[in-house]
XYZ file of C-alpha atoms in Angstrom:
612
model
C 197.690 113.180 188.716
C 197.007 116.730 187.951
C 199.019 116.449 184.790
C 197.052 113.428 183.547
C 193.803 115.103 184.384
C 194.816 118.200 182.473
C 195.778 116.114 179.410
C 192.492 114.246 179.571
C 190.511 117.468 179.772
C 192.453 118.908 176.846
C 191.732 115.852 174.737
C 187.993 116.043 175.523
C 187.864 119.677 174.494
C 189.673 118.820 171.289
C 187.253 116.060 170.376
C 184.287 118.313 171.056
C 185.804 120.986 168.848
C 186.301 118.474 166.075
C 182.692 117.334 166.329
C 181.483 120.915 166.201
C 183.587 121.531 163.141
C 182.175 118.383 161.481
C 178.595 119.391 162.318
C 179.292 122.826 160.886
C 180.556 121.308 157.643
C 177.471 119.047 157.484
C 175.139 122.008 157.951
C 176.968 123.932 155.268
C 176.724 120.952 152.914
C 173.026 120.525 153.610
C 172.477 124.261 153.156
C 174.222 124.110 149.800
C 171.832 121.291 148.621
C 168.612 123.158 149.559
C 167.369 125.815 147.089
C 166.983 129.287 148.400
C 163.645 130.128 149.919
C 161.184 131.445 147.342
C 159.821 134.836 148.139
C 156.234 134.945 149.251
C 155.443 137.321 146.397
C 156.563 134.802 143.791
C 154.553 132.041 145.422
C 151.443 134.158 145.245
C 152.069 135.072 141.582
C 152.471 131.412 140.655
C 149.263 130.526 142.468
C 147.401 133.340 140.748
C 148.680 132.216 137.329
C 147.493 128.646 137.893
C 144.171 129.900 139.245
C 143.708 132.176 136.228
C 144.223 129.251 133.862
C 141.585 127.236 135.680
C 139.195 130.184 135.753
C 139.564 130.638 131.984
C 138.887 126.922 131.441
C 135.882 126.790 133.791
C 134.271 130.175 133.162
C 135.062 130.642 129.468
C 136.197 127.397 127.872
C 133.566 125.045 129.221
C 130.571 127.345 128.396
C 131.849 127.910 124.867
C 132.418 124.175 124.401
C 128.975 123.401 125.789
C 127.280 125.957 123.567
C 129.087 124.873 120.406
C 128.759 121.113 120.897
C 125.333 120.763 122.524
C 122.830 118.998 120.255
C 119.624 120.991 119.979
C 116.547 118.941 120.723
C 113.266 120.721 120.205
C 110.427 119.726 122.486
C 108.105 117.163 120.916
C 104.688 116.069 122.215
C 105.811 112.451 122.576
C 102.718 111.378 124.507
C 100.376 112.738 121.827
C 102.477 111.185 119.079
C 102.309 107.749 120.689
C 98.565 108.089 121.215
C 98.114 108.663 117.491
C 100.469 105.790 116.652
C 98.666 103.402 119.005
C 95.235 104.426 117.730
C 94.030 105.951 120.991
C 93.660 109.500 119.672
C 91.162 108.808 116.906
C 88.678 106.130 115.981
C 88.032 106.415 112.242
C 84.335 106.161 111.439
C 82.652 106.478 108.056
C 79.021 107.615 108.231
C 77.760 107.525 104.652
C 74.861 109.883 104.213
C 72.282 108.744 101.668
C 69.457 111.007 100.535
C 66.028 109.489 99.903
C 63.955 111.308 97.316
C 60.318 110.121 97.281
C 58.203 112.646 95.415
C 55.173 110.376 95.274
C 55.015 109.778 99.046
C 53.717 111.975 101.816
C 55.890 113.268 104.625
C 54.687 110.636 107.095
C 55.110 107.786 104.600
C 58.610 108.912 103.671
C 59.680 109.263 107.286
C 58.270 105.876 108.213
C 59.945 104.229 105.206
C 63.312 105.824 106.084
C 63.009 104.715 109.698
C 62.084 101.161 108.705
C 64.863 100.942 106.125
C 67.382 102.337 108.621
C 66.561 99.597 111.118
C 66.959 96.992 108.379
C 70.361 98.461 107.443
C 71.542 98.390 111.045
C 70.542 94.755 111.319
C 72.563 93.874 108.214
C 75.670 95.859 109.164
C 78.380 94.013 111.103
C 81.018 96.763 110.951
C 80.055 99.686 113.163
C 82.806 101.976 111.879
C 81.188 101.987 108.435
C 77.464 102.663 108.503
C 74.861 104.028 106.128
C 72.620 106.846 107.298
C 69.438 107.731 105.425
C 68.238 111.310 105.126
C 65.187 112.859 103.620
C 65.665 115.184 100.674
C 64.143 118.636 100.439
C 61.898 119.736 97.655
C 59.369 116.908 97.943
C 56.425 119.273 97.931
C 55.476 122.753 99.036
C 54.214 121.473 102.351
C 57.311 119.388 102.885
C 59.612 122.324 102.183
C 58.080 124.175 105.133
C 58.449 121.195 107.412
C 61.349 120.971 109.818
C 60.728 117.406 110.879
C 63.789 115.487 111.949
C 64.055 111.752 112.266
C 65.887 110.317 115.235
C 67.244 106.811 115.245
C 66.503 105.433 118.709
C 69.344 102.905 118.728
C 72.113 105.210 117.485
C 70.629 108.506 118.651
C 71.513 109.753 115.206
C 69.745 112.809 113.877
C 68.642 112.536 110.290
C 68.483 116.122 109.095
C 67.146 116.984 105.713
C 69.838 117.964 103.261
C 69.639 119.685 99.921
C 70.045 117.532 96.857
C 73.623 117.565 95.624
C 75.086 118.273 99.027
C 78.852 117.635 99.102
C 78.307 115.144 101.925
C 75.745 113.139 99.999
C 77.198 109.823 98.860
C 74.141 108.484 97.055
C 70.644 109.627 96.147
C 67.871 107.032 96.241
C 64.961 107.989 94.032
C 61.692 106.166 94.651
C 59.307 105.849 91.744
C 55.989 104.033 91.842
C 55.524 101.397 89.157
C 52.037 99.945 89.050
C 53.001 97.048 86.834
C 55.851 95.893 89.077
C 55.105 92.908 91.288
C 58.427 93.076 93.113
C 60.737 96.046 93.733
C 63.452 96.616 91.152
C 66.555 98.801 91.206
C 68.623 100.577 88.576
C 71.990 102.237 89.288
C 73.137 105.008 86.974
C 76.664 104.530 85.655
C 77.813 108.157 85.633
C 75.797 109.639 88.498
C 75.437 108.617 92.167
C 71.740 107.838 91.765
C 69.919 104.614 92.602
C 66.387 104.357 91.261
C 63.941 102.094 93.089
C 60.690 101.079 91.401
C 57.934 99.751 93.658
C 54.222 99.192 93.842
C 51.861 100.750 96.372
C 51.217 97.502 98.243
C 54.911 97.197 99.084
C 54.966 100.270 101.308
C 55.164 99.639 105.062
C 52.002 100.202 107.040
C 51.945 102.751 109.818
C 52.047 100.062 112.510
C 54.535 97.641 110.951
C 58.277 97.786 111.566
C 59.223 95.908 108.382
C 58.157 95.819 104.769
C 59.306 94.202 101.514
C 60.275 97.602 100.116
C 62.392 98.545 103.154
C 64.141 95.170 103.140
C 64.775 95.448 99.408
C 66.262 98.958 99.699
C 68.450 97.900 102.640
C 69.717 94.861 100.741
C 70.517 96.905 97.653
C 72.408 99.526 99.649
C 74.312 96.901 101.599
C 75.326 95.167 98.366
C 76.456 98.457 96.784
C 78.845 99.273 99.626
C 79.917 95.747 100.536
C 83.283 96.000 98.773
C 83.961 99.426 100.249
C 83.222 98.127 103.730
C 85.613 95.248 103.155
C 88.337 97.569 101.840
C 88.096 99.905 104.831
C 88.004 96.977 107.247
C 91.089 95.561 105.540
C 92.968 98.869 105.811
C 92.065 99.363 109.463
C 92.691 95.757 110.512
C 96.072 95.698 108.790
C 97.276 98.603 110.942
C 95.169 97.706 113.991
C 94.237 101.289 114.926
C 91.531 100.068 117.229
C 93.943 98.617 119.767
C 97.309 99.472 121.157
C 100.291 97.141 120.890
C 99.783 96.207 124.496
C 96.113 95.453 124.025
C 94.832 98.871 125.052
C 91.722 100.367 123.635
C 91.126 103.111 121.175
C 89.627 106.394 122.329
C 88.012 108.889 120.017
C 88.917 112.536 120.209
C 86.966 114.239 122.929
C 85.763 110.983 124.498
C 86.697 109.341 127.748
C 88.254 105.883 127.874
C 85.969 102.960 128.424
C 86.560 99.631 130.027
C 88.593 97.091 128.067
C 85.372 95.271 127.257
C 83.873 98.345 125.604
C 83.188 98.867 121.932
C 86.609 100.370 121.223
C 88.461 97.283 122.389
C 86.285 95.133 120.114
C 86.945 97.257 117.030
C 89.691 95.059 115.646
C 87.661 91.895 116.235
C 84.727 93.427 114.373
C 86.935 94.315 111.428
C 88.484 90.868 111.361
C 85.044 89.289 111.454
C 84.024 91.381 108.449
C 87.091 90.217 106.525
C 86.576 86.571 107.473
C 82.951 86.772 106.389
C 83.841 87.824 102.847
C 83.624 85.527 99.899
C 86.972 83.845 99.164
C 87.198 85.501 95.758
C 86.562 88.979 97.236
C 89.136 88.459 100.009
C 91.725 87.300 97.481
C 90.873 90.275 95.285
C 91.485 92.668 98.167
C 94.865 91.115 98.872
C 95.849 91.238 95.203
C 94.653 94.827 94.834
C 96.707 95.943 97.825
C 99.921 94.424 96.496
C 99.608 95.807 92.963
C 98.483 99.360 93.789
C 101.053 102.139 93.839
C 101.657 104.147 96.979
C 99.403 107.170 97.267
C 100.844 110.493 96.152
C 99.179 113.874 95.552
C 100.578 113.883 92.007
C 101.524 111.104 89.586
C 103.583 111.427 86.448
C 102.306 109.292 83.566
C 104.798 108.329 80.877
C 103.322 106.823 77.714
C 106.065 105.234 75.581
C 106.002 103.777 72.078
C 108.589 101.065 71.423
C 109.097 99.177 68.198
C 111.934 96.967 66.945
C 111.683 98.479 63.441
C 111.955 101.971 62.007
C 108.175 102.350 61.974
C 105.801 103.483 63.261
C 107.678 106.690 63.886
C 104.724 109.011 64.569
C 101.474 108.748 66.458
C 98.507 110.921 67.341
C 98.979 110.442 71.067
C 97.878 113.943 72.065
C 94.512 113.612 70.360
C 94.008 110.073 71.672
C 94.949 111.006 75.231
C 92.719 114.067 75.144
C 89.698 112.058 74.036
C 90.146 108.714 75.801
C 92.358 109.393 78.845
C 91.707 112.951 79.951
C 88.075 112.362 81.083
C 89.289 109.742 83.548
C 92.064 111.994 84.813
C 89.560 114.789 85.384
C 87.333 112.434 87.336
C 90.309 111.458 89.513
C 91.433 115.064 90.076
C 89.718 115.389 93.509
C 91.877 112.499 94.703
C 95.183 113.155 92.915
C 96.655 115.127 90.034
C 98.464 113.896 86.946
C 101.080 115.056 84.479
C 101.557 113.237 81.173
C 104.466 112.999 78.766
C 105.216 110.751 75.807
C 108.246 109.321 74.039
C 109.070 107.196 70.979
C 111.938 104.702 70.798
C 112.758 103.019 67.483
C 114.775 99.820 67.101
C 113.849 98.861 70.649
C 113.852 95.108 71.052
C 112.641 93.501 74.228
C 114.923 92.094 76.901
C 117.475 89.442 75.810
C 116.422 87.271 78.750
C 113.025 86.706 77.091
C 112.763 83.702 74.801
C 112.160 84.463 71.158
C 108.483 84.408 70.132
C 107.268 81.111 68.721
C 104.610 80.711 66.087
C 101.651 78.568 67.161
C 99.546 77.317 64.288
C 96.506 76.636 66.485
C 96.398 80.296 67.476
C 97.680 81.583 64.177
C 99.936 83.989 66.030
C 103.382 84.483 67.480
C 103.385 83.876 71.200
C 105.262 84.902 74.306
C 105.527 82.683 77.340
C 103.741 83.974 80.421
C 106.816 83.286 82.535
C 108.797 85.727 80.366
C 106.443 88.674 80.827
C 108.185 89.839 84.009
C 111.428 90.254 82.026
C 109.866 91.761 78.918
C 111.057 95.285 79.760
C 114.555 95.970 78.473
C 115.716 98.218 81.296
C 119.249 98.458 79.913
C 118.227 100.010 76.574
C 114.744 101.418 77.041
C 114.772 105.008 78.394
C 112.407 104.560 81.301
C 113.175 107.004 84.096
C 111.965 105.819 87.517
C 110.692 109.235 88.569
C 110.597 112.843 87.459
C 110.770 115.375 90.282
C 108.994 114.466 93.480
C 106.051 112.740 91.790
C 106.199 108.959 91.293
C 106.142 107.799 87.690
C 103.629 105.340 86.248
C 104.850 103.871 82.963
C 102.615 102.718 80.121
C 104.396 100.966 77.262
C 102.877 100.481 73.828
C 104.906 97.862 71.970
C 104.389 97.453 68.222
C 106.007 94.198 67.031
C 107.692 93.846 63.671
C 105.489 92.754 60.743
C 107.333 89.437 60.628
C 106.141 88.616 64.177
C 102.570 89.865 63.953
C 100.231 89.165 65.672
C 102.080 88.741 68.975
C 100.107 87.446 71.968
C 100.614 85.645 75.269
C 100.592 81.890 74.736
C 98.616 80.900 77.853
C 95.622 83.245 77.531
C 95.916 84.874 74.115
C 96.052 88.337 75.703
C 98.076 91.275 74.497
C 98.333 93.395 77.678
C 99.416 92.862 81.256
C 99.975 94.839 84.430
C 103.268 95.309 86.252
C 102.381 95.794 89.956
C 103.344 99.178 91.398
C 105.049 100.156 88.129
C 102.709 100.427 85.148
C 101.243 98.500 82.249
C 102.280 97.039 78.880
C 100.135 96.690 75.783
C 101.088 95.022 72.505
C 99.512 96.766 69.509
C 99.316 94.306 66.642
C 98.894 95.992 63.235
C 96.055 94.929 61.018
C 96.703 92.142 58.527
C 96.801 94.497 55.561
C 99.256 96.861 57.198
C 101.343 93.967 58.474
C 101.544 92.387 55.031
C 102.329 95.664 53.303
C 104.625 96.879 56.078
C 103.070 100.340 55.742
C 102.332 101.033 59.383
C 104.361 104.204 59.628
C 101.813 106.294 61.505
C 99.377 105.458 64.318
C 96.157 107.391 64.120
C 93.837 108.230 66.987
C 91.576 105.333 66.049
C 94.545 102.958 66.054
C 95.495 104.108 69.547
C 91.987 103.950 71.016
C 92.157 100.311 72.232
C 95.579 100.846 73.782
C 94.617 104.084 75.549
C 91.458 102.496 76.932
C 93.567 99.600 78.192
C 95.954 102.052 79.829
C 92.982 103.773 81.487
C 91.819 100.487 82.968
C 95.336 99.660 84.132
C 95.596 103.077 85.772
C 92.434 102.459 87.795
C 93.892 99.148 88.970
C 97.189 100.758 89.951
C 95.377 103.459 91.922
C 93.341 100.873 93.814
C 89.952 101.859 92.403
C 87.354 99.268 93.453
C 85.757 97.124 90.782
C 82.223 97.544 92.094
C 79.600 98.984 92.134
C 79.140 99.649 88.393
C 78.945 103.401 88.955
C 82.095 105.473 88.481
C 81.112 108.271 90.929
C 80.477 105.713 93.682
C 83.790 103.982 92.996
C 85.617 107.308 93.121
C 83.964 108.268 96.410
C 84.947 104.857 97.794
C 88.547 105.464 96.765
C 88.419 108.860 98.499
C 87.410 107.290 101.806
C 89.891 104.417 101.534
C 92.752 106.788 100.727
C 91.777 109.094 103.584
C 91.854 106.162 106.006
C 95.177 104.839 104.729
C 96.829 108.277 104.836
C 95.538 108.930 108.345
C 96.966 105.615 109.528
C 100.245 106.107 107.685
C 100.791 109.575 109.163
C 99.966 108.282 112.650
C 102.427 105.425 112.236
C 105.146 107.827 111.106
C 104.581 109.939 114.213
C 105.042 106.844 116.371
C 108.260 105.932 114.577
C 109.603 109.444 115.112
C 108.709 109.347 118.801
C 110.420 105.979 119.294
C 113.491 107.196 117.406
C 113.677 110.295 119.593
C 113.577 108.252 122.790
C 115.992 105.578 121.566
C 118.710 108.034 120.431
C 119.256 110.791 123.013
C 122.152 112.193 120.971
C 120.105 112.801 117.852
C 119.327 116.424 117.047
C 115.742 117.602 116.727
C 115.563 120.905 114.853
C 112.705 123.304 115.249
C 111.448 122.440 111.775
C 110.732 118.889 112.957
C 108.726 120.177 115.918
C 106.697 122.411 113.595
C 106.082 119.491 111.234
C 104.880 117.357 114.135
C 102.510 120.087 115.309
C 101.082 120.522 111.824
C 100.747 116.753 111.446
C 98.775 116.390 114.661
C 96.601 119.380 113.800
C 95.674 118.005 110.368
C 95.179 114.509 111.769
C 92.613 115.919 114.172
C 90.923 117.778 111.308
C 90.881 114.633 109.201
C 89.412 112.543 112.009
C 86.740 115.175 112.682
C 85.881 115.400 108.979
C 85.488 111.629 108.796
C 83.064 111.598 111.712
C 81.061 114.408 110.132
C 80.933 112.708 106.737
C 83.053 115.316 104.926
C 85.294 112.827 103.198
C 86.917 115.151 100.680
C 88.020 117.466 103.487
C 89.257 114.429 105.403
C 91.370 113.373 102.426
C 92.885 116.838 102.061
C 93.796 117.019 105.758
C 95.167 113.483 105.784
C 97.230 114.254 102.694
C 98.836 117.261 104.399
C 99.387 115.279 107.593
C 101.148 112.502 105.680
C 103.421 114.969 103.875
C 104.334 116.807 107.093
C 104.999 113.559 108.954
C 107.304 112.323 106.192
C 109.079 115.668 106.059
C 109.716 115.633 109.803
C 110.867 112.018 109.927
C 113.330 112.342 107.039
C 114.875 115.638 108.162
C 118.470 115.684 106.847
C 120.052 117.138 109.976
C 118.490 114.377 112.061
C 119.656 111.534 109.874
C 123.291 112.691 110.062
C 123.371 112.414 113.858
C 122.165 108.827 113.820
C 125.582 107.669 112.591
C 127.662 109.720 115.105
C 128.275 107.413 118.133
C 129.695 108.451 121.511
C 132.893 106.445 120.916
C 133.747 108.841 118.121
C 133.555 111.768 120.537
C 136.001 110.095 122.931
C 138.451 109.470 120.086
C 138.272 113.147 119.095
C 138.533 114.738 122.539
C 141.283 112.636 124.149
C 144.170 113.776 121.882
C 143.144 117.395 122.451
C 142.453 117.343 126.175
C 145.460 115.175 127.161
C 148.321 117.669 126.487
C 146.297 120.542 127.931
C 144.680 118.887 130.896
C 147.700 116.998 132.362
C 149.866 120.114 133.093
C 146.945 121.997 134.556
C 145.944 119.119 136.802
C 149.527 118.462 138.014
C 150.122 122.161 138.773
C 146.856 122.374 140.659
C 147.721 119.278 142.727
C 151.170 120.702 143.588
C 149.713 123.990 144.726
C 147.143 122.221 146.848
C 149.873 120.091 148.421
C 151.947 123.131 149.363
C 148.885 124.885 150.649
C 148.045 121.993 152.987
C 151.700 121.754 154.161
C 151.823 125.451 155.057
C 148.513 125.110 156.814
C 149.869 122.256 158.955
C 153.034 124.265 159.795
C 150.999 127.241 160.904
C 148.825 125.020 163.055
C 151.940 123.367 164.616
C 153.497 126.800 165.363
C 150.391 127.828 167.191
């Protein structure tokens, strides 16, 4: 028994020893698979290296990237810009100041006549933005010069101060002259001076107690007729842009005024303008539409190119300088307050008209060679004729003088027998037919000043049409002053519209850059728009035109800034395509190393907590 027990005990000890040996071998094998423990110093160095990389990226890389890639956007007064675009910042008004010169009347009679005529004018006027205001002239007599009487219109609360004759703000001077032999009042308008002469008899003067008189009604009717076309032109310009109302139906508020209710006068401004346009004669309304489409866009300076084209070798010389100096320069000087002009000339020999035009046909009834009216639009041979579209920054207006060959003389338009026509927004063409003797002899080698006179006068008329000069009244100074006011209104509206477009572009494209030059242009535009609006209300129309001209130029300069236009075509998708190939190889190792360090940090933290 004892022997078996001893053997059994020995076998148990042997098996335990074997198991211990096996466990030892397993531990050794496992120990061989595990890497040696990393020193704490190395762990800290690795953590510091990874942290330093992230610090460089966050503290140095990101600020530099932000500073170098951030799009600069200067601060713009968007609210003010939209107010100008919507017509809430300014209500254009045109108070035309007319001086009444009545040497033969006393102070009381003159004042009463002005007051009576003013009431008659207000009754005739349907467009409140354009109104005529009568003023008494100084120098009527010694007693009147010492007087400081001022007339106040009760309805408009408008003060009629006496102005000196020839004041820059005076649009027209009405001279009253008593004519004993005249049964009814008569009027005479001077062609080259803003003077309207009224001839009346003594019994036509208003009595001290009456509020009307034949003379006052006659003067009011004459003045209303003189400025009827101007009123229609201004109403057309304002109604086309709708400055009296906002796109949402809001009202227009003048500078320095408080908004009124939607039923106030500002909200009815567009309706009043439309009513003026609808009340025009059909021929006048059609004329306004046609004049708007054919007129060139306003510019401070125009370049006039006068060209001589002929299909033969003659004429090869012309006295264009003398002709332009005598027949064209006076008109250009008259237009100088509105715009400036430069003139150049050129001669092109062997210049036939466009091949698309049918050959002229001889019509025996007219005794002339004729062109079809349908072919006039293709008369210009753009492929061979040296007609540059523009020189410098000024738009070019072309005037072509075409001298046909003697074998096709005279050359006229078949439908109307005319020899000149206008190309809308481009220029004019005139056919100069040589005289019969010159045509038969073929000796027209030189064009004298007298030969050029009809053509230059035609070019002058075509220039007035291209500039939008009104056709009435028959007084050039009044027509020029009308053009000044119309251009001031159109420039003011155009500059305001450009500001609105810039504001909407800025809000629609957050990634577009706005340099400081654009902000300065916007500030100057708003400043000159305010000056122009103030000058209009005060009747200083030349100053209003100058301010509106500067405002238009600054608005265009700010809107078409080159650095802004480039950013419009740089979408965000392009940025993603650029940054991903660069950030991928750099960002993935940094992110993976940071995640590994965080994982080890959390594991050590759990071990320390478990040991506690």
